[in-house]
Phi, psi and omega in degrees: 000137181281160178289136180264152168287155186300328183285323172295319175307303184291333173295309183296319179304297188306336180265354177082022179260177191287154175219159176300312180206155180303138175274164175234118176212178172238116181275351178248198191299126176251358191285147176217158177298328171298317184284335181292315178297317180297319186275333186080010187250095181246164160286161353282338189313320189294344183285330183247347178268118180287323174304314180295312163320299181301316183294325183282308177294327175296340190291328175289341179266308185289318187262318175268355171088357175305141190261047169198168171241115180241120176220180341290201196251005177205178186248046184225006186287312188297305186309314188290326173290344182258010168107005180281159178260136181232139172262128181295341178085195183229190183294344176230020178221121191284160175306144177227163177280133186239352184205136189243117186292334180245038181285343178271344171152187192260357192291331180258034175303131186208116176290128174290145185262014172223043185317323187293335186265359186255150178060234171248031170296325181296319177297322174300310188295320188284320178306327178304307187299303184307310175301323183278336162303328183275330178255354194063206196257358182268355178256133183283147181240125180253126174256138172258148176201158181289147181270176188299317190283329186282329173287323174301324187272337163299309181302326182256346181096136186306324176290316171306319185295317191287325187290309170306329181293334186252320197252347191214063192306314179304325182278324189292311180301320187292309179299317178302309182293327175289320180302302181317310179299321176298320180296324180288312185305310189296306191313318181287325161306312164316302195288324177299325180278008173097016173284158185268323197220133170262129176246117183262130170254119183237072186301330181298336185280359190293143170305343184287332175247331181250146180292124167324320181286336177288322179306299181309307184276338170237344193256324181303308186309319182298312182295325175288322176296320170300305188298335181268355189245005180228114190261099176198174151299111182243154180237149168234117173268110174240139189274171170086184177276098182255036167301319182286347172238007184308312177305319179295321187288327173307328180271009177281348183075019175275135183295315188247142167251122181264121180237149182266167173311336181297345168271109188272334183251076181310317184296307178308313173305306180300323180290333183282330194261344193299135174097340189245330171201172180237162186261137176247146182135227312243062170280130183298117184297305184276344180266335195249294189293323183275321195237008187250196185254160169304325178295319179289315176302302185305316178303321183278347185280310187283332175289326177303305179296335171290332183279342185099026179285139184267323180228127182281134187186150179307158175278339168207186190305145167299128175297138178305334187262015182291152176278137185302322184294336176292319179290324178295325180305336172313290191293319182295327171306312180301316182292328176277329170297321179269006190272000000 
């Protein structure tokens, strides 16, 4: 098979079609302190400044060798545009939500009529154009965003959201539907800006936090509604050991499912999702990319490929203090495997 472009390779791998070799990308957070120092584009400014955002995102491709440009670097852009207050963090700490617009209840849910103009959304849109001009058409651009479950919990506060899931199912469903509609609108704004793929990270949907029955009955329909309304290749990332919900995740109509190293039986996971989704991951971000050695990274890459992972990737967001040589080892491990 002739050498494919990085975009074709990643698209094919996610769709379960044939590739010349497995792609290596991060579908989750990519910025590291080393890359910030190399580019002069650091957090927290790079969360808001389009040219710094683009510069830092590009570095994971140009300096670390990852075969996609994945940006932005947090899960608060949409939440902020929808009325949450955000602490922008530091050079090595991501932004976090500090205030929730609907923690008193859902009586005044209101969708903004100018979402594309609010908060940091214009910067994220502008950064897509800068990245595209820089890499051309052959390198895929992946935009990351918070999923409907996480957005709903940000709007209401995790505490209220969990409480409503048990005591006020009507409020719980209303905030979820509202958040799903906002996610669909934002994802389509991102697609219009020229990104190729969307990675939805929905940590609050994890079985660590939500009962698998709730996932099946209430969360899965929201994710599937999102997937049907957003016309591109999509990846769903849920943190933690998602083994209990993998079968349901595969019904959400995302091409790729990104899994952490906490999913121990990757071969079994592959059988579970076969024909409905492909697996992305699952080299440990905290234990290997952050605190391991390049050799340990390569070893995990090869094991992931042996187990049937379609796209080699960190299991979760790359920790900002991860050594660049460990990120580069993701590609080196893949190259050794296919040599």
